Structures are given as C-alpha cells and as structure tokens.
Short mmCIF file of C-alpha atoms in Angstrom, two decimals:
data_model
loop_
_atom_site.label_atom_id
_atom_site.label_comp_id
_atom_site.label_asym_id
_atom_site.label_seq_id
_atom_site.Cartn_x
_atom_site.Cartn_y
_atom_site.Cartn_z
CA UNK O 1 -76.01 -25.46 19.29
CA UNK O 2 -75.74 -22.39 16.70
CA UNK O 3 -75.05 -19.92 19.17
CA UNK O 4 -72.15 -21.99 20.73
CA UNK O 5 -70.34 -22.53 17.33
CA UNK O 6 -70.58 -18.58 17.18
CA UNK O 7 -69.22 -18.01 20.45
CA UNK O 8 -66.35 -20.45 19.79
CA UNK O 9 -65.62 -18.86 16.25
CA UNK O 10 -65.81 -15.53 17.99
CA UNK O 11 -63.25 -16.68 20.86
CA UNK O 12 -61.16 -18.11 18.04
CA UNK O 13 -61.05 -14.80 16.18
CA UNK O 14 -60.11 -13.07 19.76
CA UNK O 15 -57.05 -15.48 20.64
CA UNK O 16 -56.04 -15.06 16.93
CA UNK O 17 -55.84 -11.39 17.01
CA UNK O 18 -54.25 -11.36 20.47
CA UNK O 19 -51.39 -13.87 19.26
CA UNK O 20 -50.53 -11.12 16.81
CA UNK O 21 -50.82 -8.18 18.96
CA UNK O 22 -49.74 -9.11 22.41
CA UNK O 23 -47.63 -12.25 22.00
CA UNK O 24 -44.12 -11.91 20.38
CA UNK O 25 -43.15 -14.40 18.00
CA UNK O 26 -39.74 -15.52 16.81
CA UNK O 27 -38.37 -13.89 13.91
CA UNK O 28 -40.50 -10.76 14.24
CA UNK O 29 -38.03 -8.37 15.62
CA UNK O 30 -36.80 -5.42 13.46
CA UNK O 31 -33.69 -6.19 11.48
CA UNK O 32 -31.18 -3.33 12.56
CA UNK O 33 -29.43 -1.89 9.19
CA UNK O 34 -25.98 0.30 9.37
CA UNK O 35 -27.97 3.49 9.96
CA UNK O 36 -30.17 1.98 12.98
CA UNK O 37 -26.55 1.19 14.35
CA UNK O 38 -24.47 4.14 13.16
CA UNK O 39 -25.15 7.68 12.83
CA UNK O 40 -21.67 8.73 12.06
CA UNK O 41 -19.04 8.79 10.54
CA UNK O 42 -19.58 7.20 6.85
CA UNK O 43 -18.13 4.11 5.51
CA UNK O 44 -14.64 4.61 4.55
CA UNK O 45 -13.71 7.74 6.04
CA UNK O 46 -10.60 9.20 6.76
CA UNK O 47 -8.98 10.25 9.74
CA UNK O 48 -5.50 11.76 10.46
CA UNK O 49 -3.47 9.85 12.67
CA UNK O 50 -3.34 10.66 16.32
CA UNK O 51 -6.65 12.03 15.88
CA UNK O 52 -9.60 10.06 17.47
CA UNK O 53 -12.09 8.73 15.12
CA UNK O 54 -15.57 9.75 16.74
CA UNK O 55 -17.93 6.74 16.25
CA UNK O 56 -21.69 8.12 16.96
CA UNK O 57 -24.19 5.50 17.42
CA UNK O 58 -28.04 5.89 17.15
CA UNK O 59 -29.17 5.58 20.63
CA UNK O 60 -32.78 5.75 19.50
CA UNK O 61 -32.88 2.86 17.49
CA UNK O 62 -30.41 0.76 19.91
CA UNK O 63 -32.63 1.85 23.04
CA UNK O 64 -33.37 -1.28 24.84
CA UNK O 65 -30.92 -3.69 23.49
CA UNK O 66 -29.10 -5.82 25.85
CA UNK O 67 -25.41 -4.62 24.65
CA UNK O 68 -23.37 -3.17 21.95
CA UNK O 69 -19.95 -4.79 21.49
CA UNK O 70 -17.19 -2.90 19.17
CA UNK O 71 -14.22 -4.49 17.91
CA UNK O 72 -11.29 -2.82 16.53
CA UNK O 73 -9.32 -5.32 13.90
CA UNK O 74 -10.63 -7.99 15.78
CA UNK O 75 -9.92 -6.75 19.02
CA UNK O 76 -12.59 -5.54 21.63
CA UNK O 77 -12.34 -2.23 22.07
CA UNK O 78 -15.68 -1.28 24.10
CA UNK O 79 -18.73 -3.13 25.70
CA UNK O 80 -21.52 -1.23 26.32
CA UNK O 81 -24.68 -2.32 28.13
CA UNK O 82 -26.53 1.35 28.26
CA UNK O 83 -25.57 4.83 27.00
CA UNK O 84 -25.47 3.81 23.73
CA UNK O 85 -24.49 7.53 22.42
CA UNK O 86 -20.53 7.58 21.31
CA UNK O 87 -17.25 5.89 21.23
CA UNK O 88 -13.72 7.41 20.86
CA UNK O 89 -11.45 5.28 18.66
CA UNK O 90 -7.86 6.23 19.31
CA UNK O 91 -5.86 6.11 16.21
CA UNK O 92 -2.17 7.29 17.46
CA UNK O 93 -0.71 3.60 17.54
CA UNK O 94 -2.52 2.49 14.22
CA UNK O 95 -0.60 2.23 10.89
CA UNK O 96 -1.50 4.35 7.92
CA UNK O 97 -4.05 2.94 5.73
CA UNK O 98 -7.24 0.36 5.92
CA UNK O 99 -8.60 -0.58 9.46
CA UNK O 100 -12.03 -1.95 10.44
CA UNK O 101 -14.34 -1.53 13.12
CA UNK O 102 -16.85 -4.56 13.58
CA UNK O 103 -19.93 -3.39 15.56
CA UNK O 104 -22.39 -6.22 17.30
CA UNK O 105 -25.66 -5.67 18.65
CA UNK O 106 -26.93 -8.29 20.98
CA UNK O 107 -30.61 -8.61 22.49
CA UNK O 108 -31.77 -11.69 23.76
CA UNK O 109 -31.16 -14.59 20.85
CA UNK O 110 -31.00 -11.84 18.36
CA UNK O 111 -27.53 -10.59 16.94
CA UNK O 112 -26.47 -8.12 14.34
CA UNK O 113 -23.10 -7.35 13.27
CA UNK O 114 -21.90 -4.33 10.85
CA UNK O 115 -18.54 -3.44 9.86
CA UNK O 116 -17.31 -0.17 9.06
CA UNK O 117 -13.79 0.17 7.27
CA UNK O 118 -12.21 3.35 7.66
CA UNK O 119 -8.78 4.55 6.68
CA UNK O 120 -5.82 6.29 8.70
CA UNK O 121 -3.85 9.21 6.87
CA UNK O 122 -0.66 10.87 7.43
CA UNK O 123 -0.53 14.05 9.52
CA UNK O 124 2.14 15.59 7.12
CA UNK O 125 1.59 17.45 4.19
CA UNK O 126 4.85 17.10 2.26
CA UNK O 127 7.38 19.80 1.21
CA UNK O 128 7.73 20.13 -2.42
CA UNK O 129 11.65 20.75 -3.07
CA UNK O 130 13.57 20.98 -6.21
CA UNK O 131 17.30 19.90 -7.06
CA UNK O 132 20.77 20.77 -7.69
CA UNK O 133 22.78 18.98 -10.51
CA UNK O 134 26.31 18.17 -9.86
CA UNK O 135 27.37 16.98 -13.30
CA UNK O 136 25.92 14.65 -16.14
CA UNK O 137 27.26 11.44 -17.68
CA UNK O 138 26.38 10.35 -21.31
CA UNK O 139 25.14 6.58 -21.23
CA UNK O 140 23.98 3.87 -23.39
CA UNK O 141 19.83 4.36 -24.48
CA UNK O 142 19.39 0.42 -24.76
CA UNK O 143 18.02 -0.07 -21.43
CA UNK O 144 14.59 0.87 -20.49
CA UNK O 145 15.38 1.49 -17.18
CA UNK O 146 13.53 -0.44 -14.08
CA UNK O 147 16.42 -0.95 -11.55
CA UNK O 148 19.19 1.30 -10.35
CA UNK O 149 21.62 0.81 -7.44
CA UNK O 150 25.30 1.06 -6.60
CA UNK O 151 27.23 -1.65 -5.04
CA UNK O 152 30.84 -1.52 -4.28
CA UNK O 153 31.45 1.24 -6.66
CA UNK O 154 29.39 -0.77 -9.45
CA UNK O 155 26.29 0.59 -11.01
CA UNK O 156 23.75 -2.28 -11.20
CA UNK O 157 20.93 -1.90 -13.91
CA UNK O 158 17.65 -3.65 -14.81
CA UNK O 159 15.85 -2.89 -18.07
CA UNK O 160 12.53 -4.01 -19.07
CA UNK O 161 10.17 -4.80 -22.10
CA UNK O 162 9.41 -8.28 -23.48
CA UNK O 163 12.58 -9.54 -25.42
CA UNK O 164 14.35 -6.42 -24.49
CA UNK O 165 14.86 -7.08 -20.87
CA UNK O 166 18.40 -7.13 -19.33
CA UNK O 167 20.49 -6.76 -16.56
CA UNK O 168 24.06 -5.05 -16.74
CA UNK O 169 27.05 -3.57 -14.93
CA UNK O 170 27.86 0.01 -15.48
CA UNK O 171 31.03 2.23 -14.30
CA UNK O 172 29.01 5.03 -12.33
CA UNK O 173 31.90 7.54 -13.21
CA UNK O 174 31.44 7.31 -16.90
CA UNK O 175 28.23 5.41 -17.88
CA UNK O 176 30.59 2.51 -19.50
CA UNK O 177 28.80 -0.46 -19.87
CA UNK O 178 30.87 -3.16 -18.13
CA UNK O 179 28.59 -6.39 -18.79
CA UNK O 180 25.31 -7.10 -19.90
CA UNK O 181 23.31 -10.14 -19.78
CA UNK O 182 20.04 -10.78 -21.46
CA UNK O 183 17.15 -12.55 -19.86
CA UNK O 184 14.27 -14.77 -21.70
CA UNK O 185 12.10 -13.00 -23.66
CA UNK O 186 8.99 -14.05 -21.63
CA UNK O 187 10.09 -12.05 -18.91
CA UNK O 188 9.50 -8.48 -18.34
CA UNK O 189 12.31 -6.93 -16.35
CA UNK O 190 11.71 -4.65 -13.15
CA UNK O 191 13.25 -3.85 -9.75
CA UNK O 192 16.51 -4.57 -8.76
CA UNK O 193 18.79 -4.57 -5.42
CA UNK O 194 22.02 -5.96 -4.11
CA UNK O 195 21.81 -7.67 -0.81
CA UNK O 196 24.47 -10.27 0.76
CA UNK O 197 26.63 -10.27 -2.27
CA UNK O 198 23.48 -11.45 -4.14
CA UNK O 199 21.51 -9.26 -7.13
CA UNK O 200 17.71 -9.85 -7.07
CA UNK O 201 15.82 -8.76 -10.44
CA UNK O 202 11.94 -8.85 -10.25
CA UNK O 203 9.83 -9.60 -13.15
CA UNK O 204 6.63 -7.34 -13.84
CA UNK O 205 3.68 -9.80 -14.07
CA UNK O 206 5.33 -13.22 -14.15
CA UNK O 207 5.85 -13.59 -10.41
CA UNK O 208 9.50 -14.32 -10.65
CA UNK O 209 12.46 -13.04 -9.33
CA UNK O 210 16.16 -13.76 -10.50
CA UNK O 211 18.93 -14.19 -8.49
CA UNK O 212 22.38 -13.62 -9.35
CA UNK O 213 25.94 -13.31 -8.23
CA UNK O 214 27.79 -10.05 -8.58
CA UNK O 215 29.18 -11.08 -11.76
CA UNK O 216 25.41 -11.46 -13.14
CA UNK O 217 25.70 -15.45 -13.22
CA UNK O 218 22.26 -16.54 -12.45
CA UNK O 219 22.02 -18.54 -9.42
CA UNK O 220 18.24 -19.37 -9.22
CA UNK O 221 14.99 -17.97 -9.88
CA UNK O 222 12.09 -17.98 -7.26
CA UNK O 223 8.37 -17.01 -6.73
CA UNK O 224 7.45 -13.97 -4.74
CA UNK O 225 4.10 -12.36 -3.68
CA UNK O 226 2.56 -8.93 -3.70
CA UNK O 227 -1.07 -7.14 -3.48
CA UNK O 228 -1.74 -8.06 -7.03
CA UNK O 229 1.06 -10.30 -8.16
CA UNK O 230 3.09 -7.75 -10.00
CA UNK O 231 6.71 -6.51 -9.46
CA UNK O 232 7.71 -3.01 -9.59
CA UNK O 233 10.53 -1.11 -7.82
CA UNK O 234 12.95 -3.42 -5.34
CA UNK O 235 15.38 -1.79 -2.53
CA UNK O 236 16.72 -3.31 0.68
CA UNK O 237 17.40 -1.99 4.19
CA UNK O 238 20.42 -4.42 4.66
CA UNK O 239 18.32 -6.99 5.88
CA UNK O 240 15.07 -7.36 3.98
CA UNK O 241 13.98 -6.81 0.38
CA UNK O 242 11.55 -4.03 0.02
CA UNK O 243 9.19 -4.38 -3.03
CA UNK O 244 6.57 -2.09 -4.46
CA UNK O 245 3.69 -3.41 -6.75
CA UNK O 246 2.10 -0.20 -8.13
CA UNK O 247 -0.15 0.31 -5.37
CA UNK O 248 0.45 2.52 -2.12
CA UNK O 249 2.08 -0.28 -0.42
CA UNK O 250 5.75 -1.34 0.34
CA UNK O 251 6.39 -4.81 1.38
CA UNK O 252 9.32 -6.14 3.24
CA UNK O 253 10.44 -9.86 1.90
CA UNK O 254 12.60 -12.30 3.67
CA UNK O 255 15.65 -12.55 1.36
CA UNK O 256 16.01 -16.16 1.36
CA UNK O 257 12.20 -17.41 1.53
CA UNK O 258 10.58 -14.24 -0.16
CA UNK O 259 7.70 -14.41 2.38
CA UNK O 260 6.21 -10.82 3.36
CA UNK O 261 7.42 -9.88 6.59
CA UNK O 262 5.55 -6.73 7.07
CA UNK O 263 3.94 -4.01 5.11
CA UNK O 264 3.07 -0.25 5.16
CA UNK O 265 1.00 1.88 3.15
CA UNK O 266 2.36 5.08 2.01
CA UNK O 267 0.37 8.69 2.13
CA UNK O 268 0.98 12.32 1.38
CA UNK O 269 -1.37 13.92 3.54
CA UNK O 270 -4.51 12.61 3.22
CA UNK O 271 -3.85 11.04 -0.43
CA UNK O 272 -2.61 7.56 -1.15
CA UNK O 273 0.61 7.71 -3.13
CA UNK O 274 0.28 4.78 -5.91
CA UNK O 275 2.60 3.69 -8.75
CA UNK O 276 5.69 3.94 -6.62
CA UNK O 277 8.30 2.73 -9.14
CA UNK O 278 11.93 2.42 -8.73
CA UNK O 279 13.17 2.64 -5.11
CA UNK O 280 16.15 3.47 -3.24
CA UNK O 281 16.97 3.19 0.43
CA UNK O 282 18.75 5.62 2.44
CA UNK O 283 19.43 6.21 5.88
CA UNK O 284 15.71 5.17 6.67
CA UNK O 285 13.83 6.56 4.14
CA UNK O 286 12.74 5.23 0.68
CA UNK O 287 12.98 7.40 -2.54
CA UNK O 288 10.39 6.04 -5.03
CA UNK O 289 9.64 7.46 -8.61
CA UNK O 290 6.09 8.07 -8.85
CA UNK O 291 5.67 6.53 -12.51
CA UNK O 292 4.67 8.56 -15.39
CA UNK O 293 5.48 11.92 -13.29
CA UNK O 294 8.53 14.08 -12.83
CA UNK O 295 8.39 13.60 -9.23
CA UNK O 296 10.46 11.38 -6.46
CA UNK O 297 9.06 10.82 -3.10
CA UNK O 298 11.01 10.72 -0.02
CA UNK O 299 8.93 8.27 2.45
CA UNK O 300 9.61 7.45 5.94
CA UNK O 301 10.30 3.95 6.10
CA UNK O 302 8.81 3.33 9.28
CA UNK O 303 5.43 4.92 8.94
CA UNK O 304 4.82 5.48 5.22
CA UNK O 305 4.59 8.90 5.77
CA UNK O 306 6.07 11.11 2.28
CA UNK O 307 7.95 13.88 3.83
CA UNK O 308 9.07 15.68 0.66
CA UNK O 309 8.25 15.46 -3.07
CA UNK O 310 11.02 16.46 -5.36
CA UNK O 311 10.14 17.99 -8.33
CA UNK O 312 12.69 16.89 -11.13
CA UNK O 313 11.61 19.14 -14.03
CA UNK O 314 13.13 20.45 -17.08
CA UNK O 315 15.81 17.71 -17.36
CA UNK O 316 17.32 16.79 -20.85
CA UNK O 317 16.80 12.90 -21.47
CA UNK O 318 19.40 12.72 -24.19
CA UNK O 319 17.01 10.99 -26.36
CA UNK O 320 14.14 12.05 -28.33
CA UNK O 321 12.39 8.58 -27.89
CA UNK O 322 13.15 8.50 -24.48
CA UNK O 323 10.64 7.51 -21.60
CA UNK O 324 9.70 8.70 -18.45
CA UNK O 325 12.04 9.35 -15.26
CA UNK O 326 12.92 6.26 -13.46
CA UNK O 327 16.30 5.35 -12.12
CA UNK O 328 17.55 6.40 -8.48
CA UNK O 329 20.92 5.22 -7.36
CA UNK O 330 22.57 6.29 -4.00
CA UNK O 331 26.52 6.83 -4.29
CA UNK O 332 27.77 6.54 -0.92
CA UNK O 333 31.27 7.72 -2.10
CA UNK O 334 29.66 11.24 -3.47
CA UNK O 335 26.93 11.20 -0.94
CA UNK O 336 24.78 12.06 -3.98
CA UNK O 337 22.04 10.51 -6.53
CA UNK O 338 22.44 9.28 -9.84
CA UNK O 339 19.19 9.84 -11.49
CA UNK O 340 18.08 8.43 -15.09
CA UNK O 341 14.87 7.50 -16.80
CA UNK O 342 13.72 4.73 -19.28
CA UNK O 343 16.08 4.62 -22.55
CA UNK O 344 17.79 7.90 -21.51
CA UNK O 345 21.04 9.09 -22.94
CA UNK O 346 22.00 10.83 -19.75
CA UNK O 347 22.85 10.23 -16.02
CA UNK O 348 22.57 12.88 -13.68
CA UNK O 349 24.32 13.46 -10.41
CA UNK O 350 22.56 15.35 -8.28
CA UNK O 351 21.61 16.39 -4.63
CA UNK O 352 18.07 16.06 -3.39
#
C-alpha cells in the first residue's frame, strides 16, 4: 500500500512537470513590446515629404506569428503573413505634420497593437530676403495692433489689451483715424479680416468672434474653435476665414457657422513654425508675422510650406514704448504692403 502511494505521488509529480514544460497554457505567451515589433525608426521621427518612411520590423521576434497588419492613419497599408522584414511607407501624398502607423501582430487568439507617430516635414528650406521701403506714414500710437487689413480703400485695424481693445477705420494714405469703437474691457482684441462686407474680429482667450458691418456697427458675436481655444491672427481667401492660434496650425473656418473646414501645419524645412500672429492672404500665399521676431513668413496656403522669410530689421518704430512688429496689410491699389507693429508711431509702405 505504501509503495502504491509513493508510485501515485511520483506519477502526479511527473504529470505536473509535463504540464508546465509541454502543455501550453493560456496567458503564457510573451507580451510583445515596441522593440519586439519595430527595429526602426524611433517614435516621433521626422521624414521629408516625398521621401518614403522605411519601417524595419523585428523579424527575429516576429518569427512564427500568424500575421502583421500595418495601418496608416486608420487605413490598411500592408498585411504580412511572412517575411517580416521592412515596409516602405509613401509620404508624397501626405499633408505636413502628424501621422500615425498602427502595427498589429496576430497569433491565434493573441493580438498586440502598437502605435508609431511620425511627422512629415517640408522639402523646402526657405530663402531669407529683406525689404524695400517705398514710403512711411505717421500714425496714432493708441492701438496695440493685432489685425490690419485694407478693404475698399479703407484700412481696418484691431487693437488688443484688456480694457484697451478697439476696432477702427484708418485712411491708408495718411494714417488718419476715421472711426474708432472700443470693445468690452473683458475682451482682448486679436486678428481681423473683412469678408462679404462683414468685419470679423477675434478675441484672444475668450473664444468669441465679434462681427461688424463695414461701418463698425456690431452685428453679433459668436464662438469659434481652435487647437487651444485661443485666437491670434485672421485673414481670408475670399471664401473662408483663416485663423491662427499660436501653434503651427492654420485653420479654415466657415464664415457663417465658424466650423473648422480644414487645417494645414506650417513648416520651414524640418522645423515647425509656431507663434503665427497677424495674417494676410495674397494670391495663394499667407504672410504671417512670427510673434516676438522681426520676421514675416510667406507660407504656401495649400501645403503649409514656408517659401520665404522676410527679415524686417532696423525699422524705426516711431515710439520709444512701442512693442513688437505685428501688422501686414496688402494694398491692391499700390501692389505693396503696409507694415506696422504694436503701438508703433509709423506705418511702412514696402515691397516684400
């Protein structure tokens, strides 16, 4: 009897060891991590538009898996059932900015998905140019200029700062203020544009857009959306409003509903261009002051590529207490730009 018990115990031990070594159990499969699936590139890599992104898989770790499915921005790009080596991701038709690969590994009931964000950047390193001053105009220094645009021969200007924000009409030939309207002290005025005989004025962090007729009578106020809830610069392409919010994103808004219709992301070579402030749309390009600098970027409005950077150095602000460059108004009558800044005492008529 004793020998029988010992035998049964030995059999039980053998069966237990066999179960551990031989019989697969649910949950024992190795959990794959990012480096087990992808060898290169690293997360958040940058690739120049038109240059394929070479995705190298970890073929050793993936050997024996049933399949690997690769999606680009939610759309299936490749489904592999063997030869887990490398995949070429085309970028020539992608917009500049953020994109994402989702890489899913399947083996029986097991699956693992990792995401791999990457950025498509510009293939153009912008040319740096200077300016030609044609004339100067003295002006009133009371406006902390945030918006600057000519429509039907009148210069419309938006000024900022809490308690000091305003909107006004100015004679672009001599700088004489024709009409001024103050806005609520709770609002910080920002970018301005004129479209379909309406004047649109953004506010900074209030999420409010003020809409006037061309005589600056307030018609209504409405909300708007952006990346961060802020409004910076504003212009239009004849159909839609174009808004900046301090990021490198430019958004096209429906002027009736203020819904975002599309976006582009701005790059100079491989670098994001942030702090896009006062804006002006001219012939398919957006000219943007880069906040706190003496630079104006000329941006392809279709792609977001910065084509040219204009260096506006050594301008006399005409006011010792003046702030930074901010104000670009295209004058179709003279085919030149009016340029100014926050509380500047001068407007420059120049060619860029």
